[in-house]
Amino acid sequence: MLDNLNWTAAAVFAFFFAVVTIIGFVAARWKSADLDHLHEWGLGGRRFGAWITWFLLGGDLYTAYTVIAVPGVMYALGAYGFFAVPYTILIYPLVFLIMPRLWNVTHRHGHLTGADFIAGRYGNRWLELAVAFTGILATMPYIALQLVGMEKVIQALGFQAQGWASHIPLTVAFVILALYTYKSGLRAPAMIAFVKDIMIYIFVIAAVIIIPAKLGGYAAVFDAAKTAYEAKVAATTAAGKPVAAGLTLAPSQIWMFISLSIGSAMALFMYPHAMTGTLSASSPDAIRRNAVTLPAYSLVLGLIALLGVMALAAGIKTTDSSQAVPLLVLQMFPDWFAGFCFAAIAIGALVPAAVMSIGAANTFTRNIWKPFVNPAMSPREESYLAKLMSLVVKVGALVVIIFLPTQFALDLQLLGGIWMIQIFPAVVAGLFTRWFNGWALLVGWAIGMLVGSYLAWGPTALTPAVSIYGTTFYIGLVAVALNFVVSVVLTMVLGSTAEDVTRASDYEDAAAVR
């Protein structure tokens, strides 16, 4: 089990993991408040300023699996993996436009989740349930993929075992995560995000300077990668399974690249964890400042993506593209710095996993259990149930990794984006107009979910692409377009929603209202 362990790297890894564990428990005393109230435990009391929110959202959205998967796609397919860069750039104009309005209305009405807003805006508990169910369903595999990212770096440290024993380090890590999340709530990942983001920046800056220097410069890196991509295409073509891989997009990839970028941007801030991070901000101005400055992470993401190209140039050979970055780090850096890099990636799993579990727990408590099971819940009961659910969500994700193939989590995460974009019409339209009918939006959501899931279910494996008149598009964008058309047509038939408890002034900043 420990025969091949890299003790130097493992010691550095363990040190930084211990540091963030201590920070996670200490966070309960930060901005001290009564954590037996859900808005304090699950939203940090809405007191995170622009600086804290910047780190929290960065840690929340740019995850360990991002550091593993984006370069992995670049390693396997080339330029197609860069879709993550325009997608994360497109997000922030949307955030600047819609999230301050959502913060204002949720703050004034005491809402803690996106589904809370849906209930108040449309007066339709079944649409509220649909939004809550979608968020929880899509979040579970997302947490599982953070475990995948962490497990890859644990394996790279040399920890090898068979069967259930291979998951011991991962299980220990997530038990610790579960304990300090239960105790400290959103304050724990907010505080840990400072450490995580600084470590990721150090890792990436070192990688994009040192690795190309060792490989003869960027020109040599791209020349070697081009040769590797051409060999990959030739091999797959000879095998009868052609794969478009290269330094530039193939013509057949262009519209899929564009539509996937747009659709992914529309879906990301619909996730419960993204809304949780945003609604924890202290003001709408804090959100706007972050929408302006968070693209700095997109720059880093572009550099992270290049690690996949560097892995090819360095001659890394693996059939598992998710191992490309860990193997590259081990080959290019001394053991102590490899341990530091792996710790950065692992901590990059802890922050989003914590926020995701909190967002899912808040949603279950407020929008499923309370309205449908126990409407008379006290604030203390809400907080207690959310804490328990955050544990259940983490255990569920761990079970997926231990007992089901990793591909299962990957497939569900692919569906997750297709599912989450289906609540975009209800949430975003609701922030700007009273015109839509809640029942119409519910039918549109159902059709979008069914059509998106059906189209993704390929004959041999799930796929995000659908061909329309010979052009390939992202299924999520196609399904949400159909969702929106159905919602518009049915609203014209049924009439507008009449049970809206919000007012136009609720969506404006306090200064503007005055």
Short mmCIF file of C-alpha atoms in Angstrom, two decimals:
data_model
loop_
_atom_site.label_atom_id
_atom_site.label_comp_id
_atom_site.label_asym_id
_atom_site.label_seq_id
_atom_site.Cartn_x
_atom_site.Cartn_y
_atom_site.Cartn_z
CA MET A 1 0.00 0.00 0.00
CA LEU A 2 2.83 2.41 0.91
CA ASP A 3 5.72 0.75 -0.95
CA ASN A 4 5.66 3.30 -3.78
CA LEU A 5 4.69 6.32 -1.70
CA ASN A 6 6.65 9.50 -2.44
CA TRP A 7 7.34 10.36 1.20
CA THR A 8 8.64 13.87 0.59
CA ALA A 9 5.69 14.88 -1.57
CA ALA A 10 3.26 13.14 0.79
CA ALA A 11 4.70 14.98 3.82
CA VAL A 12 4.29 18.38 2.16
CA PHE A 13 0.80 17.38 1.04
CA ALA A 14 -0.16 16.32 4.58
CA PHE A 15 1.22 19.53 6.09
CA PHE A 16 -0.91 21.82 3.95
CA PHE A 17 -3.95 19.59 4.38
CA ALA A 18 -3.51 19.86 8.16
CA VAL A 19 -3.25 23.66 7.89
CA VAL A 20 -6.56 24.00 6.07
CA THR A 21 -8.21 21.55 8.45
CA ILE A 22 -7.29 23.79 11.38
CA ILE A 23 -8.53 26.82 9.45
CA GLY A 24 -11.82 25.04 8.75
CA PHE A 25 -12.53 24.53 12.45
CA VAL A 26 -11.28 27.98 13.49
CA ALA A 27 -13.61 29.56 10.91
CA ALA A 28 -16.56 28.94 13.25
CA ARG A 29 -15.27 31.87 15.35
CA TRP A 30 -14.84 34.18 12.34
CA LYS A 31 -17.44 36.96 12.16
CA SER A 32 -18.99 35.25 15.16
CA ALA A 33 -22.74 34.72 15.01
CA ASP A 34 -25.40 32.19 15.94
CA LEU A 35 -24.74 29.29 13.58
CA ASP A 36 -28.02 27.74 14.67
CA HIS A 37 -29.69 30.07 12.16
CA LEU A 38 -29.57 28.96 8.53
CA HIS A 39 -28.74 32.37 7.07
CA GLU A 40 -25.64 32.44 9.31
CA TRP A 41 -24.54 28.82 8.81
CA GLY A 42 -25.48 28.55 5.14
CA LEU A 43 -24.88 32.13 3.88
CA GLY A 44 -22.33 33.53 6.29
CA GLY A 45 -24.89 36.07 7.48
CA ARG A 46 -24.64 37.77 4.05
CA ARG A 47 -21.62 39.63 5.41
CA PHE A 48 -18.85 38.72 2.98
CA GLY A 49 -17.40 41.83 1.37
CA ALA A 50 -15.99 42.11 -2.15
CA TRP A 51 -12.56 40.74 -1.20
CA ILE A 52 -13.84 37.66 0.63
CA THR A 53 -16.48 37.02 -2.05
CA TRP A 54 -13.78 37.18 -4.72
CA PHE A 55 -11.83 34.36 -3.10
CA LEU A 56 -14.96 32.36 -2.23
CA LEU A 57 -16.42 32.50 -5.75
CA GLY A 58 -13.02 31.82 -7.27
CA GLY A 59 -12.58 28.80 -5.00
CA ASP A 60 -16.17 27.76 -5.63
CA LEU A 61 -16.17 27.94 -9.44
CA TYR A 62 -12.58 26.97 -10.32
CA THR A 63 -12.36 23.54 -8.78
CA ALA A 64 -9.87 20.70 -8.43
CA TYR A 65 -11.55 18.92 -11.27
CA THR A 66 -11.07 22.04 -13.40
CA VAL A 67 -7.32 21.78 -12.84
CA ILE A 68 -7.46 18.08 -13.75
CA ALA A 69 -10.14 17.94 -16.47
CA VAL A 70 -9.50 21.03 -18.60
CA PRO A 71 -5.83 20.13 -19.28
CA GLY A 72 -7.01 16.53 -19.67
CA VAL A 73 -9.31 17.54 -22.54
CA MET A 74 -6.48 19.58 -24.03
CA TYR A 75 -4.22 16.53 -23.74
CA ALA A 76 -6.78 14.33 -25.49
CA LEU A 77 -8.42 16.68 -28.01
CA GLY A 78 -6.40 19.88 -28.20
CA ALA A 79 -8.04 23.27 -28.87
CA TYR A 80 -11.53 21.99 -28.08
CA GLY A 81 -10.58 22.04 -24.38
CA PHE A 82 -10.26 25.82 -24.54
CA PHE A 83 -14.07 26.13 -24.56
CA ALA A 84 -13.73 26.59 -20.80
CA VAL A 85 -11.97 29.93 -21.30
CA PRO A 86 -14.64 31.80 -23.34
CA TYR A 87 -17.31 30.16 -21.22
CA THR A 88 -15.84 31.58 -18.02
CA ILE A 89 -15.47 34.97 -19.70
CA LEU A 90 -19.11 35.01 -20.84
CA ILE A 91 -20.28 34.26 -17.29
CA TYR A 92 -19.35 37.61 -15.80
CA PRO A 93 -21.47 39.96 -17.93
CA LEU A 94 -24.39 37.73 -16.95
CA VAL A 95 -23.38 37.94 -13.28
CA PHE A 96 -23.07 41.74 -13.48
CA LEU A 97 -26.51 41.99 -15.04
CA ILE A 98 -28.61 39.50 -13.10
CA MET A 99 -27.02 38.66 -9.75
CA PRO A 100 -27.32 42.12 -8.08
CA ARG A 101 -31.05 42.04 -8.83
CA LEU A 102 -31.31 38.54 -7.36
CA TRP A 103 -29.34 39.63 -4.28
CA ASN A 104 -31.64 42.63 -3.75
CA VAL A 105 -34.90 40.72 -3.93
CA THR A 106 -33.69 37.76 -1.87
CA HIS A 107 -32.25 40.09 0.77
CA ARG A 108 -35.50 42.02 1.14
CA HIS A 109 -37.64 38.88 1.41
CA GLY A 110 -35.27 36.75 3.49
CA HIS A 111 -34.73 34.23 0.70
CA LEU A 112 -31.71 31.94 0.99
CA THR A 113 -31.89 30.01 -2.30
CA GLY A 114 -32.82 30.50 -5.92
CA ALA A 115 -35.87 28.28 -5.39
CA ASP A 116 -36.98 30.62 -2.57
CA PHE A 117 -37.05 33.44 -5.12
CA ILE A 118 -39.01 31.28 -7.59
CA ALA A 119 -41.65 30.57 -4.92
CA GLY A 120 -42.07 34.25 -4.13
CA ARG A 121 -42.05 35.42 -7.73
CA TYR A 122 -44.47 32.91 -9.24
CA GLY A 123 -46.40 31.60 -6.23
CA ASN A 124 -46.03 28.07 -7.60
CA ARG A 125 -44.72 25.49 -5.15
CA TRP A 126 -44.30 22.85 -7.87
CA LEU A 127 -42.05 25.12 -9.92
CA GLU A 128 -40.14 25.80 -6.70
CA LEU A 129 -39.80 22.03 -6.22
CA ALA A 130 -38.63 21.56 -9.81
CA VAL A 131 -35.90 24.19 -9.42
CA ALA A 132 -34.79 22.72 -6.08
CA PHE A 133 -34.81 19.14 -7.38
CA THR A 134 -32.78 20.12 -10.46
CA GLY A 135 -30.16 21.87 -8.36
CA ILE A 136 -29.67 18.97 -5.95
CA LEU A 137 -29.68 16.37 -8.73
CA ALA A 138 -27.00 18.22 -10.70
CA THR A 139 -24.88 19.03 -7.64
CA MET A 140 -24.35 15.46 -6.43
CA PRO A 141 -22.15 14.32 -9.35
CA TYR A 142 -20.37 17.69 -9.26
CA ILE A 143 -19.24 16.94 -5.70
CA ALA A 144 -18.28 13.42 -6.76
CA LEU A 145 -16.00 14.87 -9.43
CA GLN A 146 -14.17 16.89 -6.79
CA LEU A 147 -13.42 13.55 -5.19
CA VAL A 148 -12.15 12.28 -8.53
CA GLY A 149 -9.74 15.21 -8.74
CA MET A 150 -8.51 14.58 -5.20
CA GLU A 151 -8.14 10.86 -5.81
CA LYS A 152 -5.99 11.46 -8.89
CA VAL A 153 -3.41 13.43 -6.90
CA ILE A 154 -3.46 10.88 -4.04
CA GLN A 155 -2.69 8.17 -6.59
CA ALA A 156 0.09 10.34 -8.03
CA LEU A 157 1.67 10.50 -4.57
CA GLY A 158 2.20 6.76 -4.90
CA PHE A 159 -0.57 5.50 -2.61
CA GLN A 160 -1.62 2.19 -4.11
CA ALA A 161 -4.10 -0.35 -2.80
CA GLN A 162 -6.77 -2.71 -4.03
CA GLY A 163 -10.53 -2.60 -3.50
CA TRP A 164 -12.01 -0.46 -0.76
CA ALA A 165 -8.58 0.17 0.79
CA SER A 166 -7.67 2.36 -2.19
CA HIS A 167 -10.28 4.87 -1.01
CA ILE A 168 -9.02 5.18 2.59
CA PRO A 169 -7.17 8.54 2.17
CA LEU A 170 -10.11 10.01 0.26
CA THR A 171 -12.57 8.87 2.91
CA VAL A 172 -10.45 10.34 5.73
CA ALA A 173 -10.19 13.66 3.86
CA PHE A 174 -13.93 13.88 3.36
CA VAL A 175 -14.74 12.91 6.93
CA ILE A 176 -12.59 15.86 8.03
CA LEU A 177 -14.29 18.09 5.46
CA ALA A 178 -17.71 16.97 6.68
CA LEU A 179 -16.85 17.74 10.30
CA TYR A 180 -15.59 21.27 9.83
CA THR A 181 -18.34 22.11 7.34
CA TYR A 182 -20.91 20.91 9.88
CA LYS A 183 -19.34 23.06 12.56
CA SER A 184 -18.44 26.23 10.65
CA GLY A 185 -20.82 26.32 7.68
CA LEU A 186 -19.97 28.62 4.77
CA ARG A 187 -17.33 30.42 6.82
CA ALA A 188 -15.02 27.39 6.51
CA PRO A 189 -14.70 27.29 2.70
CA ALA A 190 -14.63 31.11 2.61
CA MET A 191 -11.58 31.18 4.86
CA ILE A 192 -9.88 28.18 3.24
CA ALA A 193 -10.41 29.74 -0.20
CA PHE A 194 -7.71 32.31 0.62
CA VAL A 195 -5.13 29.54 1.05
CA LYS A 196 -6.39 27.51 -1.90
CA ASP A 197 -6.34 30.35 -4.40
CA ILE A 198 -2.88 31.57 -3.41
CA MET A 199 -1.50 28.04 -3.72
CA ILE A 200 -3.13 27.53 -7.13
CA TYR A 201 -1.67 30.81 -8.39
CA ILE A 202 1.83 29.82 -7.20
CA PHE A 203 1.50 26.39 -8.84
CA VAL A 204 0.26 27.78 -12.17
CA ILE A 205 2.78 30.63 -12.38
CA ALA A 206 5.65 28.23 -11.63
CA ALA A 207 4.33 25.72 -14.17
CA VAL A 208 3.92 28.13 -17.09
CA ILE A 209 7.44 29.50 -16.55
CA ILE A 210 9.50 26.49 -15.52
CA ILE A 211 8.00 23.71 -17.64
CA PRO A 212 8.30 25.50 -21.02
CA ALA A 213 11.83 26.55 -20.08
CA LYS A 214 12.75 22.90 -19.51
CA LEU A 215 11.12 21.90 -22.81
CA GLY A 216 12.93 24.51 -24.92
CA GLY A 217 10.37 27.33 -24.91
CA TYR A 218 6.76 27.69 -26.00
CA ALA A 219 7.59 27.33 -29.70
CA ALA A 220 9.10 23.92 -29.01
CA VAL A 221 6.11 22.99 -26.80
CA PHE A 222 3.59 23.74 -29.53
CA ASP A 223 5.65 22.08 -32.25
CA ALA A 224 5.95 18.89 -30.20
CA ALA A 225 2.25 18.99 -29.29
CA LYS A 226 1.27 19.45 -32.95
CA THR A 227 3.24 16.36 -33.89
CA ALA A 228 1.60 14.40 -31.04
CA TYR A 229 -1.89 15.49 -32.11
CA GLU A 230 -1.22 14.46 -35.71
CA ALA A 231 -0.05 11.06 -34.55
CA LYS A 232 -3.17 10.71 -32.37
CA VAL A 233 -5.47 11.55 -35.31
CA ALA A 234 -3.64 9.14 -37.59
CA ALA A 235 -3.89 6.32 -35.05
CA THR A 236 -7.60 6.79 -34.37
CA THR A 237 -8.38 7.13 -38.08
CA ALA A 238 -6.53 3.89 -38.81
CA ALA A 239 -8.57 2.22 -36.07
CA GLY A 240 -11.80 3.41 -37.69
CA LYS A 241 -12.65 5.85 -34.87
CA PRO A 242 -11.46 9.26 -36.08
CA VAL A 243 -10.98 11.89 -33.38
CA ALA A 244 -10.58 15.61 -34.18
CA ALA A 245 -7.55 16.68 -32.16
CA GLY A 246 -5.17 19.53 -32.84
CA LEU A 247 -3.86 22.96 -31.92
CA THR A 248 -6.79 24.55 -33.76
CA LEU A 249 -10.44 23.59 -33.99
CA ALA A 250 -11.62 21.30 -36.76
CA PRO A 251 -14.48 22.78 -38.83
CA SER A 252 -16.86 20.22 -37.36
CA GLN A 253 -16.08 21.47 -33.82
CA ILE A 254 -16.70 25.20 -34.30
CA TRP A 255 -20.43 25.48 -33.63
CA MET A 256 -20.26 22.91 -30.88
CA PHE A 257 -17.45 24.96 -29.29
CA ILE A 258 -19.50 28.17 -29.53
CA SER A 259 -22.79 26.71 -28.29
CA LEU A 260 -21.09 24.76 -25.48
CA SER A 261 -19.40 27.94 -24.28
CA ILE A 262 -22.67 29.90 -24.29
CA GLY A 263 -24.72 27.11 -22.73
CA SER A 264 -22.17 26.40 -20.00
CA ALA A 265 -22.07 30.09 -19.10
CA MET A 266 -25.87 30.18 -18.81
CA ALA A 267 -25.90 27.11 -16.57
CA LEU A 268 -23.07 27.78 -14.11
CA PHE A 269 -24.64 30.42 -11.88
CA MET A 270 -27.90 28.48 -11.76
CA TYR A 271 -26.18 25.83 -9.59
CA PRO A 272 -27.03 26.08 -5.86
CA HIS A 273 -23.36 26.47 -4.88
CA ALA A 274 -22.84 29.42 -7.25
CA MET A 275 -25.98 31.11 -5.93
CA THR A 276 -24.90 30.40 -2.35
CA GLY A 277 -21.54 32.06 -2.92
CA THR A 278 -23.17 35.05 -4.60
CA LEU A 279 -25.97 35.57 -2.07
CA SER A 280 -23.45 35.50 0.77
CA ALA A 281 -22.06 38.84 -0.47
CA SER A 282 -22.64 41.86 1.73
CA SER A 283 -24.11 44.04 -1.03
CA PRO A 284 -24.97 44.15 -4.74
CA ASP A 285 -21.91 46.33 -5.27
CA ALA A 286 -19.70 43.54 -3.91
CA ILE A 287 -21.16 41.28 -6.61
CA ARG A 288 -20.58 43.86 -9.35
CA ARG A 289 -16.96 44.37 -8.31
CA ASN A 290 -16.42 40.64 -8.47
CA ALA A 291 -18.04 40.40 -11.90
CA VAL A 292 -15.42 42.91 -13.07
CA THR A 293 -12.40 41.30 -11.36
CA LEU A 294 -13.14 37.55 -11.46
CA PRO A 295 -12.08 37.25 -15.13
CA ALA A 296 -8.55 37.17 -13.67
CA TYR A 297 -9.36 33.53 -12.91
CA SER A 298 -10.21 33.01 -16.58
CA LEU A 299 -6.68 34.10 -17.45
CA VAL A 300 -5.33 31.52 -15.00
CA LEU A 301 -7.69 28.92 -16.47
CA GLY A 302 -6.19 29.54 -19.92
CA LEU A 303 -2.75 28.90 -18.47
CA ILE A 304 -4.00 25.76 -16.70
CA ALA A 305 -5.39 24.48 -20.01
CA LEU A 306 -1.92 24.80 -21.54
CA LEU A 307 -0.66 22.19 -19.08
CA GLY A 308 -2.36 19.58 -21.28
CA VAL A 309 -0.34 20.76 -24.27
CA MET A 310 2.83 20.74 -22.17
CA ALA A 311 2.12 17.16 -21.07
CA LEU A 312 2.07 16.08 -24.71
CA ALA A 313 5.27 17.99 -25.43
CA ALA A 314 6.91 16.40 -22.38
CA GLY A 315 6.12 12.93 -23.71
CA ILE A 316 3.62 12.00 -21.00
CA LYS A 317 1.94 8.72 -21.97
CA THR A 318 -1.34 7.74 -20.33
CA THR A 319 -4.68 6.36 -21.45
CA ASP A 320 -6.36 8.30 -18.61
CA SER A 321 -6.22 11.98 -19.62
CA SER A 322 -7.07 12.98 -16.04
CA GLN A 323 -3.59 11.76 -15.04
CA ALA A 324 -1.81 14.05 -17.50
CA VAL A 325 -1.29 16.96 -15.07
CA PRO A 326 -0.20 14.86 -12.04
CA LEU A 327 2.28 12.93 -14.18
CA LEU A 328 3.60 16.18 -15.68
CA VAL A 329 4.10 17.70 -12.22
CA LEU A 330 5.99 14.62 -11.00
CA GLN A 331 8.24 14.66 -14.04
CA MET A 332 9.02 18.39 -14.05
CA PHE A 333 9.26 19.42 -10.40
CA PRO A 334 11.21 18.27 -7.33
CA ASP A 335 9.26 16.10 -4.93
CA TRP A 336 8.65 18.83 -2.35
CA PHE A 337 7.09 21.17 -4.91
CA ALA A 338 5.09 18.32 -6.45
CA GLY A 339 3.62 17.77 -2.97
CA PHE A 340 2.78 21.48 -2.80
CA CYS A 341 1.05 21.35 -6.21
CA PHE A 342 -0.93 18.25 -5.29
CA ALA A 343 -1.98 19.88 -2.03
CA ALA A 344 -3.20 22.92 -3.99
CA ILE A 345 -5.30 20.68 -6.23
CA ALA A 346 -6.69 18.68 -3.29
CA ILE A 347 -7.57 21.84 -1.35
CA GLY A 348 -9.13 23.01 -4.58
CA ALA A 349 -11.53 20.10 -4.14
CA LEU A 350 -12.38 20.90 -0.52
CA VAL A 351 -13.62 24.45 -1.07
CA PRO A 352 -16.15 23.77 -3.85
CA ALA A 353 -17.24 20.46 -2.31
CA ALA A 354 -18.04 22.27 0.95
CA VAL A 355 -19.97 25.06 -0.78
CA MET A 356 -21.79 22.57 -3.01
CA SER A 357 -22.90 20.48 -0.05
CA ILE A 358 -24.05 23.61 1.79
CA GLY A 359 -25.94 24.90 -1.26
CA ALA A 360 -27.66 21.55 -1.75
CA ALA A 361 -28.48 21.31 1.98
CA ASN A 362 -29.94 24.83 2.05
CA THR A 363 -32.07 24.00 -0.99
CA PHE A 364 -33.35 20.70 0.41
CA THR A 365 -34.23 22.29 3.75
CA ARG A 366 -35.90 25.45 2.45
CA ASN A 367 -37.57 24.21 -0.71
CA ILE A 368 -38.35 20.53 -0.22
CA TRP A 369 -38.59 19.63 3.46
CA LYS A 370 -40.04 22.85 4.83
CA PRO A 371 -42.82 23.51 2.27
CA PHE A 372 -43.80 19.87 1.71
CA VAL A 373 -43.09 18.13 5.04
CA ASN A 374 -42.83 20.56 7.96
CA PRO A 375 -43.91 24.14 7.19
CA ALA A 376 -43.71 25.06 10.91
CA MET A 377 -39.94 24.53 11.21
CA SER A 378 -38.14 26.92 13.53
CA PRO A 379 -34.90 28.64 12.46
CA ARG A 380 -32.93 26.29 14.73
CA GLU A 381 -34.61 23.23 13.16
CA GLU A 382 -33.84 24.56 9.69
CA SER A 383 -30.17 24.94 10.56
CA TYR A 384 -29.95 21.49 12.17
CA LEU A 385 -31.58 19.77 9.19
CA ALA A 386 -29.32 21.61 6.72
CA LYS A 387 -26.24 20.52 8.67
CA LEU A 388 -27.41 16.89 8.57
CA MET A 389 -28.19 17.13 4.85
CA SER A 390 -24.74 18.55 4.12
CA LEU A 391 -23.34 15.33 5.64
CA VAL A 392 -25.76 13.17 3.64
CA VAL A 393 -24.79 14.88 0.39
CA LYS A 394 -21.07 14.31 1.02
CA VAL A 395 -21.64 10.67 1.94
CA GLY A 396 -23.71 10.21 -1.21
CA ALA A 397 -20.92 11.62 -3.38
CA LEU A 398 -18.37 9.37 -1.65
CA VAL A 399 -20.57 6.32 -2.22
CA VAL A 400 -20.73 7.14 -5.94
CA ILE A 401 -16.93 7.19 -6.15
CA ILE A 402 -16.38 4.03 -4.07
CA PHE A 403 -19.10 1.77 -5.42
CA LEU A 404 -19.81 3.02 -8.94
CA PRO A 405 -17.50 3.50 -11.93
CA THR A 406 -15.96 6.96 -12.27
CA GLN A 407 -17.57 7.16 -15.70
CA PHE A 408 -20.96 7.19 -13.95
CA ALA A 409 -20.09 10.45 -12.19
CA LEU A 410 -18.67 11.87 -15.42
CA ASP A 411 -21.86 11.04 -17.31
CA LEU A 412 -24.07 12.54 -14.61
CA GLN A 413 -21.98 15.71 -14.56
CA LEU A 414 -22.37 15.99 -18.32
CA LEU A 415 -26.13 15.77 -17.81
CA GLY A 416 -25.83 18.24 -14.90
CA GLY A 417 -25.08 21.17 -17.18
CA ILE A 418 -27.92 20.18 -19.52
CA TRP A 419 -30.28 20.02 -16.53
CA MET A 420 -29.20 23.22 -14.78
CA ILE A 421 -29.65 25.41 -17.84
CA GLN A 422 -33.35 24.44 -17.83
CA ILE A 423 -34.03 26.70 -14.84
CA PHE A 424 -32.46 29.69 -16.60
CA PRO A 425 -35.76 30.92 -18.14
CA ALA A 426 -37.61 30.85 -14.80
CA VAL A 427 -34.86 32.54 -12.79
CA VAL A 428 -33.57 35.12 -15.25
CA ALA A 429 -36.91 36.03 -16.84
CA GLY A 430 -38.35 36.37 -13.34
CA LEU A 431 -35.74 38.97 -12.44
CA PHE A 432 -36.80 41.29 -15.25
CA THR A 433 -40.48 40.67 -16.01
CA ARG A 434 -43.73 39.62 -14.33
CA TRP A 435 -45.13 38.36 -17.61
CA PHE A 436 -44.41 34.61 -17.40
CA ASN A 437 -46.86 32.09 -15.93
CA GLY A 438 -45.44 29.68 -13.35
CA TRP A 439 -47.25 26.66 -14.79
CA ALA A 440 -46.00 27.51 -18.28
CA LEU A 441 -42.44 27.67 -16.99
CA LEU A 442 -42.92 24.33 -15.20
CA VAL A 443 -44.05 22.64 -18.42
CA GLY A 444 -41.18 24.27 -20.31
CA TRP A 445 -38.75 23.00 -17.67
CA ALA A 446 -40.14 19.45 -17.90
CA ILE A 447 -39.88 19.38 -21.69
CA GLY A 448 -36.35 20.81 -21.58
CA MET A 449 -35.28 18.18 -19.05
CA LEU A 450 -36.81 15.30 -20.98
CA VAL A 451 -35.58 16.39 -24.41
CA GLY A 452 -32.09 17.26 -23.13
CA SER A 453 -31.71 13.93 -21.33
CA TYR A 454 -33.07 11.98 -24.30
CA LEU A 455 -30.75 13.67 -26.82
CA ALA A 456 -27.74 13.11 -24.55
CA TRP A 457 -28.44 9.39 -24.33
CA GLY A 458 -26.29 8.14 -27.20
CA PRO A 459 -26.19 4.52 -28.40
CA THR A 460 -22.89 3.75 -26.63
CA ALA A 461 -22.25 6.66 -24.23
CA LEU A 462 -23.68 9.97 -23.16
CA THR A 463 -22.88 12.88 -25.46
CA PRO A 464 -23.28 16.67 -25.09
CA ALA A 465 -23.72 17.15 -28.85
CA VAL A 466 -26.62 16.91 -31.26
CA SER A 467 -26.47 17.30 -35.04
CA ILE A 468 -29.07 19.59 -36.64
CA TYR A 469 -28.98 19.74 -40.45
CA GLY A 470 -25.38 18.60 -40.44
CA THR A 471 -24.19 21.13 -37.82
CA THR A 472 -23.32 20.07 -34.28
CA PHE A 473 -24.67 22.03 -31.30
CA TYR A 474 -24.62 21.72 -27.51
CA ILE A 475 -27.69 19.78 -26.38
CA GLY A 476 -28.26 22.00 -23.33
CA LEU A 477 -28.64 25.12 -25.48
CA VAL A 478 -31.01 23.34 -27.88
CA ALA A 479 -33.14 22.00 -25.01
CA VAL A 480 -33.38 25.37 -23.22
CA ALA A 481 -34.39 27.07 -26.47
CA LEU A 482 -37.29 24.61 -26.73
CA ASN A 483 -38.00 25.16 -23.01
CA PHE A 484 -38.24 28.92 -23.58
CA VAL A 485 -40.50 28.62 -26.65
CA VAL A 486 -42.92 26.34 -24.78
CA SER A 487 -42.95 28.71 -21.79
CA VAL A 488 -43.74 31.71 -24.00
CA VAL A 489 -46.52 29.96 -25.92
CA LEU A 490 -48.20 28.55 -22.79
CA THR A 491 -47.97 31.90 -21.00
CA MET A 492 -49.81 33.47 -23.94
CA VAL A 493 -52.51 30.83 -23.49
CA LEU A 494 -52.72 30.78 -19.68
CA GLY A 495 -52.00 34.45 -18.91
CA SER A 496 -49.42 35.93 -16.56
CA THR A 497 -48.71 34.87 -12.97
CA ALA A 498 -50.90 36.69 -10.46
CA GLU A 499 -49.40 35.48 -7.15
CA ASP A 500 -46.18 37.50 -7.20
CA VAL A 501 -45.27 38.77 -3.70
CA THR A 502 -42.41 40.96 -4.94
CA ARG A 503 -42.51 44.57 -6.12
CA ALA A 504 -40.50 46.31 -8.81
CA SER A 505 -38.56 48.25 -6.19
CA ASP A 506 -37.42 44.99 -4.54
CA TYR A 507 -35.02 44.38 -7.41
CA GLU A 508 -33.28 47.75 -7.23
CA ASP A 509 -30.39 48.80 -5.00
CA ALA A 510 -31.40 50.46 -1.73
CA ALA A 511 -29.87 53.77 -2.83
CA ALA A 512 -31.87 53.71 -6.06
CA VAL A 513 -35.08 52.94 -4.18
CA ARG A 514 -34.54 55.88 -1.85
#
